[in-house]
Coordinates of C-alpha atoms in Angstrom, one line a residue:
Chain Y
X1436 CA 10.6 -41.0 -3.3
X1437 CA 12.8 -40.1 -0.3
X1438 CA 11.9 -43.3 1.3
X1439 CA 12.7 -45.2 -1.9
X1440 CA 16.0 -43.4 -2.1
X1441 CA 16.9 -44.2 1.5
X1442 CA 16.0 -47.8 1.0
X1443 CA 18.0 -48.0 -2.2
X1444 CA 21.1 -46.5 -0.5
X1445 CA 20.7 -48.8 2.6
X1446 CA 20.4 -51.8 0.3
X1447 CA 23.7 -50.8 -1.4
X1448 CA 25.4 -50.2 2.0
X1449 CA 24.3 -53.6 3.2
X1450 CA 25.5 -55.3 0.1
X1451 CA 28.8 -53.6 0.4
X1452 CA 29.2 -54.6 4.0
X1453 CA 28.3 -58.2 3.3
X1454 CA 30.7 -58.5 0.4
X1455 CA 33.5 -56.8 2.4
X1456 CA 32.9 -59.4 5.2
X1457 CA 33.2 -62.2 2.7
X1458 CA 36.3 -60.8 1.0
X1459 CA 38.0 -60.3 4.4
X1460 CA 37.1 -63.6 6.2
X1461 CA 37.6 -64.0 9.9
X1462 CA 40.9 -65.8 10.5
X1463 CA 42.2 -67.6 13.7
X1464 CA 42.3 -66.0 17.0
X1465 CA 46.0 -65.3 16.8
X1466 CA 45.6 -63.5 13.5
X1467 CA 46.0 -59.9 14.6
X1468 CA 46.8 -58.6 11.2
X1469 CA 43.7 -60.1 9.7
X1470 CA 41.6 -58.6 12.6
X1471 CA 43.2 -55.2 12.0
X1472 CA 42.4 -55.5 8.3
X1473 CA 38.8 -56.2 9.1
X1474 CA 38.5 -53.6 11.8
X1475 CA 40.0 -50.8 9.6
X1476 CA 37.7 -51.7 6.7
X1477 CA 34.4 -53.0 8.2
X1478 CA 34.1 -50.3 11.0
X1479 CA 31.3 -47.8 10.1
X1480 CA 32.6 -45.7 7.3
X1481 CA 30.8 -43.4 4.9
X1482 CA 31.5 -45.7 1.9
X1483 CA 31.5 -42.7 -0.4
X1484 CA 33.9 -44.2 -2.9
X1485 CA 32.3 -47.6 -3.3
X1486 CA 28.8 -45.9 -3.5
X1487 CA 30.0 -43.5 -6.1
X1488 CA 31.4 -46.3 -8.1
X1489 CA 28.1 -48.3 -8.1
X1490 CA 25.9 -45.1 -8.7
X1491 CA 28.1 -43.8 -11.4
X1492 CA 28.1 -47.2 -13.2
X1493 CA 24.3 -47.2 -13.0
X1494 CA 24.1 -43.6 -14.4
X1495 CA 26.4 -44.7 -17.2
X1496 CA 23.9 -47.3 -18.2
X1497 CA 25.4 -50.3 -16.4
X1498 CA 23.2 -52.8 -14.5
X1499 CA 24.1 -52.1 -10.8
X1500 CA 23.6 -55.8 -10.1
X1501 CA 26.3 -56.7 -12.6
X1502 CA 28.5 -59.4 -11.0
X1503 CA 31.9 -58.1 -10.3
X1504 CA 30.9 -54.5 -9.9
X1505 CA 30.4 -54.9 -6.2
X1506 CA 33.9 -56.5 -5.9
X1507 CA 35.5 -53.5 -7.6
X1508 CA 33.7 -51.2 -5.2
X1509 CA 35.0 -53.3 -2.3
X1510 CA 38.6 -53.1 -3.7
X1511 CA 38.3 -49.3 -3.7
X1512 CA 37.1 -49.3 -0.1
X1513 CA 40.0 -51.6 0.9
X1514 CA 42.6 -49.2 -0.6
X1515 CA 40.9 -46.2 1.1
X1516 CA 41.0 -48.0 4.5
X1517 CA 44.6 -48.9 4.0
X1518 CA 45.5 -45.3 3.2
X1519 CA 43.8 -44.1 6.4
X1520 CA 45.7 -46.7 8.5
X1521 CA 49.0 -45.6 7.1
X1522 CA 48.2 -41.8 7.3
X1523 CA 47.5 -42.3 11.0
X1524 CA 50.6 -44.2 12.2
X1525 CA 53.1 -42.4 14.5
X1526 CA 55.8 -41.6 11.8
X1527 CA 53.0 -40.0 9.6
X1528 CA 50.2 -38.0 11.2
X1529 CA 50.3 -39.8 14.5
X1530 CA 46.5 -39.7 14.8
X1531 CA 44.7 -41.0 17.9
X1532 CA 41.1 -41.3 16.6
X1533 CA 39.5 -42.3 13.3
X1534 CA 35.9 -43.1 12.5
X1535 CA 35.2 -42.5 16.2
X1536 CA 37.5 -45.2 17.4
X1537 CA 41.1 -45.4 18.5
X1538 CA 43.3 -45.6 15.4
X1539 CA 44.4 -49.0 14.3
X1540 CA 48.0 -48.7 15.5
X1541 CA 46.8 -47.7 18.9
X1542 CA 44.7 -50.8 19.0
X1543 CA 47.1 -53.3 17.4
X1544 CA 50.5 -51.7 17.4
X1545 CA 52.4 -50.0 14.6
X1546 CA 53.9 -53.0 13.0
X1547 CA 50.5 -54.7 12.7
X1548 CA 48.9 -51.5 11.3
X1549 CA 51.5 -51.3 8.6
X1550 CA 51.2 -55.0 7.7
X1551 CA 47.4 -54.7 7.7
X1552 CA 47.6 -51.8 5.3
X1553 CA 49.9 -53.8 3.0
X1554 CA 47.6 -56.8 3.3
X1555 CA 44.6 -54.6 2.3
X1556 CA 46.3 -53.0 -0.6
X1557 CA 47.5 -56.4 -2.1
X1558 CA 44.1 -57.9 -1.3
X1559 CA 42.4 -55.1 -3.3
X1560 CA 44.4 -55.9 -6.4
X1561 CA 43.6 -59.6 -6.0
X1562 CA 39.9 -58.9 -5.6
X1563 CA 40.0 -56.9 -8.9
X1564 CA 41.8 -59.8 -10.7
X1565 CA 39.3 -62.3 -9.4
X1566 CA 36.1 -60.2 -9.9
X1567 CA 33.4 -62.3 -11.4
X1568 CA 32.2 -62.1 -15.0
X1569 CA 34.2 -59.0 -16.0
X1570 CA 36.3 -59.3 -19.1
X1571 CA 40.1 -59.7 -18.3
X1572 CA 40.8 -56.6 -20.4
X1573 CA 38.6 -54.5 -18.1
X1574 CA 40.3 -55.9 -15.1
X1575 CA 43.8 -55.1 -16.2
X1576 CA 42.6 -51.5 -16.9
X1577 CA 41.3 -51.3 -13.4
X1578 CA 44.6 -52.6 -12.0
X1579 CA 46.3 -49.8 -13.9
X1580 CA 43.9 -47.1 -12.6
X1581 CA 44.3 -48.3 -9.0
X1582 CA 48.1 -48.7 -9.2
X1583 CA 48.4 -45.1 -10.5
X1584 CA 46.0 -43.8 -7.7
X1585 CA 48.0 -45.4 -5.0
X1586 CA 51.6 -44.8 -6.1
X1587 CA 53.8 -42.0 -7.0
X1588 CA 51.2 -40.1 -9.0
X1589 CA 48.6 -40.5 -6.2
X1590 CA 48.3 -41.2 -2.5
X1591 CA 51.9 -42.0 -1.8
X1592 CA 53.2 -38.8 -3.3
X1593 CA 50.3 -36.8 -1.7
X1594 CA 51.1 -38.2 1.7
X1595 CA 54.8 -37.4 1.3
X1596 CA 54.1 -33.8 0.1
X1597 CA 51.7 -33.4 3.0
X1598 CA 54.3 -34.6 5.5
X1599 CA 57.2 -32.5 4.2
X1600 CA 55.4 -29.3 3.2
X1601 CA 52.6 -29.2 5.8
X1602 CA 54.9 -27.8 8.4
X1603 CA 56.4 -25.1 6.2
X1604 CA 55.1 -22.1 4.3
X1605 CA 53.8 -23.1 0.9
X1606 CA 51.8 -21.6 -1.9
X1607 CA 48.1 -22.2 -2.4
X1608 CA 49.0 -24.0 -5.7
X1609 CA 51.2 -26.4 -3.7
X1610 CA 48.4 -27.1 -1.3
X1611 CA 46.0 -27.7 -4.1
X1612 CA 48.3 -30.2 -5.8
X1613 CA 48.9 -32.1 -2.6
X1614 CA 45.1 -32.2 -2.0
X1615 CA 44.6 -33.4 -5.6
X1616 CA 47.1 -36.3 -5.1
X1617 CA 45.8 -37.2 -1.6
X1618 CA 42.1 -37.2 -2.6
X1619 CA 41.2 -36.6 -6.2
X1620 CA 43.3 -39.4 -7.7
X1621 CA 41.5 -42.2 -5.8
X1622 CA 38.1 -40.5 -6.7
X1623 CA 39.3 -40.5 -10.3
X1624 CA 40.3 -44.2 -10.3
X1625 CA 36.9 -45.0 -8.7
X1626 CA 35.0 -43.2 -11.3
X1627 CA 37.1 -44.6 -14.2
X1628 CA 36.5 -48.1 -12.9
X1629 CA 32.8 -47.4 -13.2
X1630 CA 33.4 -46.0 -16.7
X1631 CA 35.5 -49.1 -17.7
X1632 CA 32.8 -51.5 -16.6
X1633 CA 30.1 -49.5 -18.3
X1634 CA 32.4 -49.2 -21.5
X1635 CA 31.8 -45.4 -21.4
X1636 CA 33.0 -43.1 -24.1
X1637 CA 36.4 -41.2 -24.0
X1638 CA 34.3 -38.1 -23.6
X1639 CA 32.5 -39.3 -20.6
X1640 CA 35.7 -40.6 -19.0
X1641 CA 37.3 -37.1 -19.5
X1642 CA 34.3 -35.4 -17.8
X1643 CA 34.6 -37.9 -14.9
X1644 CA 38.2 -36.9 -14.5
X1645 CA 37.1 -33.3 -14.1
X1646 CA 34.4 -34.3 -11.7
X1647 CA 36.9 -36.3 -9.6
X1648 CA 39.3 -33.4 -9.5
X1649 CA 36.5 -31.0 -8.2
X1650 CA 35.2 -33.6 -5.8
X1651 CA 38.6 -34.2 -4.3
X1652 CA 39.1 -30.5 -3.7
X1653 CA 35.6 -30.2 -2.2
X1654 CA 36.4 -33.0 0.3
X1655 CA 39.7 -31.6 1.2
X1656 CA 38.3 -28.1 1.7
X1657 CA 35.5 -29.4 3.8
X1658 CA 38.0 -31.4 5.8
X1659 CA 40.0 -28.2 6.4
X1660 CA 36.9 -26.2 7.4
X1661 CA 35.8 -29.0 9.7
X1662 CA 39.1 -29.3 11.5
X1663 CA 38.5 -28.0 15.0
X1664 CA 34.9 -29.2 14.9
X1665 CA 34.0 -32.3 17.0
X1666 CA 31.7 -35.0 15.6
X1667 CA 33.9 -36.0 12.7
X1668 CA 35.2 -39.1 14.4
X1669 CA 38.7 -37.9 13.8
X1670 CA 41.2 -36.0 15.9
X1671 CA 40.2 -32.4 16.5
X1672 CA 42.7 -29.8 15.4
X1673 CA 44.8 -32.4 13.7
X1674 CA 45.9 -29.8 11.1
X1675 CA 47.0 -27.3 13.8
X1676 CA 50.3 -25.9 12.7
X1677 CA 49.9 -27.1 9.1
X1678 CA 49.7 -24.6 6.4
X1679 CA 46.3 -25.0 5.0
X1680 CA 44.1 -23.0 2.6
X1681 CA 41.9 -22.0 5.6
X1682 CA 44.9 -20.6 7.3
X1683 CA 46.1 -18.9 4.2
X1684 CA 42.9 -17.5 2.6
X1685 CA 40.4 -17.5 5.5
X1686 CA 37.2 -19.3 6.1
X1687 CA 35.1 -17.2 3.8
X1688 CA 37.3 -17.6 0.7
X1689 CA 37.7 -21.3 1.2
X1690 CA 33.9 -21.6 1.6
X1691 CA 33.4 -19.7 -1.7
X1692 CA 36.0 -22.0 -3.4
X1693 CA 34.2 -25.0 -2.0
X1694 CA 30.9 -23.8 -3.5
X1695 CA 32.5 -23.2 -6.9
X1696 CA 34.1 -26.6 -7.0
X1697 CA 30.9 -28.2 -5.9
X1698 CA 28.8 -26.6 -8.7
X1699 CA 31.6 -27.4 -11.2
X1700 CA 31.6 -31.1 -10.0
X1701 CA 27.8 -31.2 -10.5
X1702 CA 28.0 -29.9 -14.0
X1703 CA 30.8 -32.3 -15.0
X1704 CA 28.8 -35.1 -13.6
X1705 CA 25.6 -34.2 -15.4
X1706 CA 27.4 -34.1 -18.7
X1707 CA 29.5 -37.2 -18.1
X1708 CA 26.7 -39.5 -17.5
X1709 CA 23.4 -38.5 -19.1
X1710 CA 22.2 -36.2 -16.3
X1711 CA 23.7 -38.6 -13.7
X1712 CA 20.5 -38.6 -11.6
X1713 CA 21.5 -41.3 -9.1
X1714 CA 25.0 -40.0 -8.4
X1715 CA 23.9 -36.3 -8.3
X1716 CA 21.1 -37.1 -5.9
X1717 CA 23.6 -39.0 -3.7
X1718 CA 26.0 -36.0 -3.8
X1719 CA 23.2 -33.6 -3.0
X1720 CA 21.9 -35.5 0.0
X1721 CA 25.4 -36.2 1.3
X1722 CA 26.5 -32.6 1.1
X1723 CA 23.2 -31.3 2.6
X1724 CA 24.0 -33.5 5.6
X1725 CA 27.5 -32.1 5.9
X1726 CA 26.2 -28.6 5.6
X1727 CA 23.9 -29.1 8.6
X1728 CA 26.5 -31.0 10.6
X1729 CA 29.2 -28.4 10.3
X1730 CA 27.0 -25.3 10.1
X1731 CA 28.3 -24.6 6.6
X1732 CA 26.3 -22.8 4.0
X1733 CA 26.1 -23.6 0.3
X1734 CA 23.5 -24.5 -2.3
X1735 CA 23.5 -26.8 -5.3
X1736 CA 21.4 -26.3 -8.4
X1737 CA 18.5 -28.6 -8.6
X1738 CA 18.8 -31.5 -11.1
Chain G
X1362 CA 80.6 -73.1 -22.1
X1363 CA 81.3 -71.4 -18.8
X1364 CA 82.1 -68.2 -20.6
X1365 CA 78.9 -68.5 -22.6
X1366 CA 77.0 -69.1 -19.5
X1367 CA 78.5 -66.0 -17.7
X1368 CA 77.8 -63.9 -20.7
X1369 CA 74.2 -65.1 -20.9
X1370 CA 73.7 -64.3 -17.2
X1371 CA 75.4 -61.0 -17.4
X1372 CA 73.2 -60.1 -20.4
X1373 CA 70.0 -61.0 -18.5
X1374 CA 71.2 -58.9 -15.5
X1375 CA 71.9 -55.9 -17.7
X1376 CA 68.5 -56.2 -19.4
X1377 CA 66.8 -56.4 -15.9
X1378 CA 68.7 -53.4 -14.6
X1379 CA 68.0 -51.3 -17.7
X1380 CA 64.2 -52.2 -17.6
X1381 CA 64.0 -51.5 -13.8
X1382 CA 65.6 -48.1 -14.5
X1383 CA 63.0 -47.4 -17.2
X1384 CA 60.1 -48.5 -15.0
X1385 CA 61.3 -46.4 -12.0
X1386 CA 62.3 -43.2 -13.8
X1387 CA 64.2 -40.4 -12.0
X1388 CA 61.8 -37.8 -10.6
X1389 CA 62.6 -34.3 -9.6
X1390 CA 65.2 -33.4 -7.0
X1391 CA 62.6 -33.1 -4.2
X1392 CA 61.2 -36.5 -4.9
X1393 CA 62.7 -38.4 -1.9
X1394 CA 60.1 -41.3 -2.1
X1395 CA 60.9 -41.9 -5.8
X1396 CA 64.7 -41.8 -4.9
X1397 CA 64.1 -44.3 -2.1
X1398 CA 62.2 -46.6 -4.5
X1399 CA 65.0 -46.5 -7.0
X1400 CA 67.7 -46.9 -4.3
X1401 CA 66.0 -49.9 -2.8
X1402 CA 65.4 -51.6 -6.1
X1403 CA 68.4 -50.6 -8.4
X1404 CA 71.1 -51.1 -5.8
X1405 CA 73.2 -54.2 -6.4
X1406 CA 71.0 -57.1 -5.6
X1407 CA 71.3 -60.8 -6.4
X1408 CA 68.2 -60.6 -8.7
X1409 CA 67.5 -64.3 -8.0
X1410 CA 63.7 -64.0 -8.3
X1411 CA 63.6 -62.2 -11.7
X1412 CA 66.4 -64.5 -13.0
X1413 CA 64.5 -67.5 -11.9
X1414 CA 61.4 -66.3 -13.7
X1415 CA 63.3 -65.7 -17.0
X1416 CA 65.2 -69.0 -16.9
X1417 CA 62.2 -71.0 -15.8
X1418 CA 60.1 -69.6 -18.6
X1419 CA 62.9 -70.5 -21.0
X1420 CA 63.1 -74.0 -19.6
X1421 CA 59.3 -74.3 -20.1
X1422 CA 59.7 -73.5 -23.8
X1423 CA 59.0 -69.9 -23.7
X1424 CA 61.1 -67.5 -25.8
X1425 CA 63.2 -65.5 -23.2
X1426 CA 62.9 -62.4 -25.3
X1427 CA 59.1 -62.5 -25.4
X1428 CA 57.9 -59.0 -24.8
X1429 CA 56.4 -58.6 -21.3
X1430 CA 58.4 -61.3 -19.7
X1431 CA 61.1 -58.9 -18.5
X1432 CA 58.4 -56.6 -17.1
X1433 CA 56.9 -59.5 -15.0
X1434 CA 60.5 -60.2 -13.7
X1435 CA 60.9 -56.6 -12.8
X1436 CA 57.6 -56.6 -11.0
X1437 CA 58.7 -59.5 -8.8
X1438 CA 62.0 -57.6 -8.0
X1439 CA 60.1 -54.5 -7.0
X1440 CA 57.9 -56.6 -4.6
X1441 CA 61.0 -58.2 -3.2
X1442 CA 62.6 -54.8 -2.7
X1443 CA 59.5 -53.4 -1.0
X1444 CA 59.4 -56.4 1.4
X1445 CA 63.1 -55.8 2.4
X1446 CA 62.5 -52.1 3.1
X1447 CA 59.5 -52.9 5.3
X1448 CA 61.2 -55.7 7.1
X1449 CA 64.1 -53.4 8.0
X1450 CA 62.1 -50.5 9.5
X1451 CA 62.4 -49.7 13.3
X1452 CA 59.1 -51.2 14.3
X1453 CA 59.9 -54.4 12.4
X1454 CA 63.5 -55.8 12.4
X1455 CA 65.2 -52.4 12.9
X1456 CA 68.0 -53.4 10.6
X1457 CA 71.0 -51.1 10.0
X1458 CA 72.4 -52.5 6.8
X1459 CA 71.2 -54.2 3.7
X1460 CA 72.9 -55.1 0.5
X1461 CA 76.1 -53.6 2.0
X1462 CA 74.5 -50.1 2.4
X1463 CA 72.6 -48.3 5.2
X1464 CA 69.0 -49.5 5.2
X1465 CA 66.5 -47.2 3.3
X1466 CA 64.9 -45.8 6.5
X1467 CA 68.3 -44.8 7.8
X1468 CA 69.0 -42.9 4.6
X1469 CA 65.6 -41.4 4.0
X1470 CA 63.7 -41.7 7.2
X1471 CA 61.0 -44.1 8.3
X1472 CA 57.9 -42.5 6.7
X1473 CA 59.7 -42.2 3.3
X1474 CA 60.8 -45.9 3.6
X1475 CA 57.2 -47.0 4.2
X1476 CA 55.8 -44.8 1.4
X1477 CA 58.5 -46.1 -1.0
X1478 CA 57.6 -49.7 -0.2
X1479 CA 53.9 -48.9 -0.8
X1480 CA 54.9 -47.1 -4.0
X1481 CA 56.9 -50.1 -5.2
X1482 CA 54.1 -52.6 -4.4
X1483 CA 51.5 -50.6 -6.3
X1484 CA 53.9 -50.0 -9.2
X1485 CA 54.5 -53.7 -9.4
X1486 CA 50.9 -54.5 -10.0
X1487 CA 50.7 -51.6 -12.5
X1488 CA 53.7 -53.0 -14.4
X1489 CA 52.0 -56.4 -14.6
X1490 CA 48.8 -54.8 -15.9
X1491 CA 50.7 -52.9 -18.5
X1492 CA 53.2 -55.6 -19.6
X1493 CA 53.4 -55.6 -23.3
X1494 CA 52.0 -58.3 -25.6
X1495 CA 50.8 -60.6 -22.9
X1496 CA 47.1 -61.7 -23.0
X1497 CA 44.9 -60.0 -20.5
X1498 CA 43.8 -63.3 -19.0
X1499 CA 47.5 -64.1 -18.2
X1500 CA 48.0 -60.7 -16.6
X1501 CA 45.0 -61.1 -14.3
X1502 CA 46.3 -64.6 -13.2
X1503 CA 49.7 -62.9 -12.5
X1504 CA 48.0 -60.3 -10.4
X1505 CA 46.3 -63.0 -8.4
X1506 CA 49.5 -64.9 -7.8
X1507 CA 51.3 -61.7 -6.6
X1508 CA 48.5 -60.5 -4.4
X1509 CA 48.5 -63.9 -2.7
X1510 CA 52.2 -64.0 -2.2
X1511 CA 52.3 -60.5 -0.7
X1512 CA 49.1 -60.7 1.5
X1513 CA 47.8 -62.7 4.4
X1514 CA 48.8 -66.0 2.8
X1515 CA 52.3 -64.7 2.2
X1516 CA 54.8 -62.0 3.1
X1517 CA 52.5 -60.1 5.4
X1518 CA 51.5 -63.1 7.5
X1519 CA 55.2 -64.4 7.5
X1520 CA 56.5 -61.1 8.8
X1521 CA 53.8 -60.9 11.4
X1522 CA 54.6 -64.5 12.6
X1523 CA 58.3 -63.7 12.6
X1524 CA 57.8 -60.6 14.7
X1525 CA 55.5 -62.2 17.3
X1526 CA 57.0 -65.7 17.5
X1527 CA 60.7 -64.9 16.9
X1528 CA 61.2 -63.8 20.5
X1529 CA 59.5 -66.7 22.1
X1530 CA 59.9 -70.5 22.2
X1531 CA 58.3 -72.1 19.1
X1532 CA 58.2 -75.5 17.5
X1533 CA 60.3 -76.5 14.4
X1534 CA 57.0 -76.7 12.5
X1535 CA 56.0 -73.1 13.4
X1536 CA 59.4 -71.9 12.2
X1537 CA 59.1 -73.8 9.0
X1538 CA 55.6 -72.4 8.3
X1539 CA 56.9 -68.8 9.0
X1540 CA 59.9 -69.5 6.6
X1541 CA 57.5 -70.8 4.0
X1542 CA 55.3 -67.7 4.2
X1543 CA 58.3 -65.2 4.3
X1544 CA 60.2 -66.8 1.4
X1545 CA 58.7 -69.7 -0.5
X1546 CA 55.4 -67.9 -1.4
X1547 CA 57.0 -65.3 -3.4
X1548 CA 59.3 -67.9 -5.0
X1549 CA 56.1 -69.7 -5.8
X1550 CA 54.4 -66.7 -7.4
X1551 CA 57.6 -66.0 -9.4
X1552 CA 57.6 -69.5 -10.9
X1553 CA 53.9 -69.6 -11.5
X1554 CA 54.3 -66.4 -13.4
X1555 CA 56.8 -68.2 -15.6
X1556 CA 54.4 -71.0 -16.0
X1557 CA 51.5 -68.7 -16.9
X1558 CA 53.4 -67.0 -19.7
X1559 CA 54.7 -70.4 -21.0
X1560 CA 51.1 -71.8 -20.7
X1561 CA 52.6 -74.8 -18.8
X1562 CA 50.6 -77.9 -17.8
X1563 CA 48.9 -78.2 -14.4
X1564 CA 51.4 -81.0 -13.7
X1565 CA 54.4 -78.7 -14.3
X1566 CA 52.8 -76.0 -12.2
X1567 CA 52.3 -78.3 -9.3
X1568 CA 56.0 -79.4 -9.5
X1569 CA 57.1 -75.8 -9.5
X1570 CA 55.1 -75.3 -6.3
X1571 CA 57.1 -78.1 -4.7
X1572 CA 60.3 -76.6 -6.1
X1573 CA 59.4 -73.2 -4.7
X1574 CA 58.7 -74.6 -1.3
X1575 CA 62.0 -76.4 -1.1
X1576 CA 63.8 -73.4 -2.5
X1577 CA 62.3 -71.0 0.1
X1578 CA 63.3 -73.4 2.9
X1579 CA 66.8 -73.6 1.5
X1580 CA 67.2 -69.9 1.4
X1581 CA 65.9 -69.5 5.0
X1582 CA 68.1 -72.2 6.3
X1583 CA 71.1 -70.7 4.5
X1584 CA 70.2 -67.3 5.9
X1585 CA 70.1 -68.8 9.4
X1586 CA 73.4 -70.6 8.9
X1587 CA 75.1 -67.5 7.6
X1588 CA 73.8 -65.2 10.4
X1589 CA 76.9 -64.2 12.4
X1590 CA 79.0 -64.4 9.2
X1591 CA 80.2 -61.1 7.7
X1592 CA 80.1 -60.4 4.0
X1593 CA 76.4 -60.9 3.5
X1594 CA 75.8 -57.2 3.2
X1595 CA 73.2 -57.5 6.1
X1596 CA 73.4 -56.9 9.8
X1597 CA 75.5 -59.5 11.6
X1598 CA 73.7 -61.5 14.3
X1599 CA 70.4 -60.0 13.3
X1600 CA 68.7 -63.2 14.5
X1601 CA 70.4 -63.1 17.9
X1602 CA 67.8 -63.9 20.5
X1603 CA 65.3 -65.2 17.9
X1604 CA 64.4 -68.9 18.1
X1605 CA 65.6 -70.3 14.8
X1606 CA 66.1 -73.8 13.5
X1607 CA 69.9 -73.5 14.0
X1608 CA 69.4 -72.7 17.7
X1609 CA 66.9 -75.5 18.0
X1610 CA 68.5 -78.3 16.0
X1611 CA 72.1 -77.3 15.8
X1612 CA 74.3 -76.4 12.7
X1613 CA 74.8 -80.0 11.5
X1614 CA 71.2 -81.0 11.4
X1615 CA 70.2 -77.7 9.7
X1616 CA 73.0 -78.3 7.2
X1617 CA 71.6 -81.8 6.5
X1618 CA 68.1 -80.5 6.1
X1619 CA 69.4 -77.8 3.7
X1620 CA 71.0 -80.5 1.5
X1621 CA 67.8 -82.6 1.5
X1622 CA 65.8 -79.6 0.4
X1623 CA 68.3 -78.6 -2.2
X1624 CA 68.3 -82.1 -3.7
X1625 CA 64.5 -82.3 -3.6
X1626 CA 64.3 -78.8 -5.2
X1627 CA 66.5 -79.9 -8.0
X1628 CA 64.4 -83.1 -8.7
X1629 CA 61.1 -81.1 -8.8
X1630 CA 62.7 -78.6 -11.1
X1631 CA 64.0 -81.3 -13.5
X1632 CA 60.5 -82.9 -13.7
X1633 CA 58.7 -79.6 -13.9
X1634 CA 60.4 -78.2 -16.9
X1635 CA 61.9 -80.8 -19.2
X1636 CA 65.2 -81.3 -17.4
X1637 CA 65.2 -77.5 -16.7
X1638 CA 68.8 -77.1 -17.9
X1639 CA 69.0 -73.3 -17.6
X1640 CA 67.4 -73.0 -14.2
X1641 CA 69.3 -75.9 -12.7
X1642 CA 72.6 -74.6 -13.9
X1643 CA 71.8 -71.2 -12.4
X1644 CA 70.9 -72.9 -9.1
X1645 CA 74.1 -75.0 -9.1
X1646 CA 76.4 -72.1 -9.9
X1647 CA 74.6 -69.9 -7.3
X1648 CA 74.7 -72.4 -4.5
X1649 CA 78.3 -73.3 -5.2
X1650 CA 79.3 -69.6 -4.8
X1651 CA 77.4 -69.6 -1.4
X1652 CA 79.0 -72.7 -0.4
X1653 CA 82.5 -71.2 -0.9
X1654 CA 81.5 -67.9 0.6
X1655 CA 80.1 -69.3 3.9
X1656 CA 82.4 -72.3 4.2
X1657 CA 79.4 -74.6 3.9
X1658 CA 79.5 -78.0 2.5
X1659 CA 77.0 -79.7 0.2
X1660 CA 76.8 -81.3 -3.1
X1661 CA 74.2 -81.4 -5.8
X1662 CA 73.8 -84.2 -8.4
X1663 CA 75.0 -83.4 -11.8
X1664 CA 72.4 -82.6 -14.5

């Protein structure tokens, strides 16, 4: 069963990679912006968001081979890649390394990095609009979800809060809100996209919102805990000097919160999509790997 | 009749301003990104693109009060405002002044200017997706048009070419292509949006593409001719050192090209939308004002 699972996941990863390659074709040699768009998106990433979209859609009863579904997954990955590029530029986090490579602005220059991020964002909306065989009404709902996740109620606002508030004392609540905006909102949009395509109930969609919120917090807490640990492919001690929950509450308390959100996430997911076997297994395997990699300790209930 | 015309245009401008205000609501006091989004969009602009959209839709037989049409016009203006903010930042054109005011990054800082531009772009797609009373199929077509106009086949590519090639010798053809990408493509998307809502024929849409191409070139040539002239609200001599058509061909030849493209634009417009009275009058009045302001000389055939 583990072999089957790994094969299934590998097949999804290959399908995503191939589709991303098609959606971001090689341009001419002078096309540095196009190169940066490809580099930032096609370089080895964890593909958590697109995989979540595909697996959740499956758990909600949708055929995972449904045409168009893969395109939506690619659109989410493009938006994620664009947000990483922008977070890294000199006037934001000024990061040196990402996914184990020099950041895009270090390879291509700042102006190209910014233009590539804009190119990816607009391409993502175009990919949604052109996704095959999906009803137009679904596609406009998806555009709304992505627009909200990127804009003032999502990534843009989260990045701004992080920049302004990261260097000053702030409350745990302020940190949690920033984390929610920076991470949970795009997870939410991702899962709502699966729900839209699967024509899921209002109840399921509400539970997926709760799942996304927990999941985003788990990722941010894990990110905070792993800052200072090598092997993440990102800068070490990038958060040094920022007021984070780890700094405020200590490692143990953050660890405990992480476990609580992880359990809560699992429960919401199980209720949202009929036990959610595929997605929950993916989450379990993924977090088990992280646990080992960062020497963290938690346990998840068995499905 | 002139009084009626001015009243009609003023009413459209007021409607646009009010709708933009609603679509970009005031946030809390700390919300600098939201402020920058409003400042960059609501500050006195010429509103050429949204007015063109509304007038062309009318000339194509569409009720100008059709719900949703105004929202599409606002979406185009948001994208235009975002592109100006980004063009102005230090790592792009490093402009000091825009629309008679200090540029957004000078008022709010570079990171806020970039986030505000991203916020506006994603809001624009959301506004299209939520536009009232338009069929979903129309809205997805509009998203495709805007995505193309912003991305690698439009503004992003144009800005990149301008940055890289502006400082070195280039052919007249290279300049024309850059101008087309930077200016004509968003005009094209604007006019196609009018055509989509009006359910115009393929033939009309093709003519509108030609009109957009001419119009974009006219704007760029006018921009080149007026560089060095005060009263534009932008930096003077911003193009100094850039290889432009004025530098290459001289003022007279550029002036002649401008007149040719203006006549050609007018012809395409007349054929595209049944004499296109509203749009053509708007164009004539607008270019007459420019002519006086910059001491330029051209004439347009009477409708």
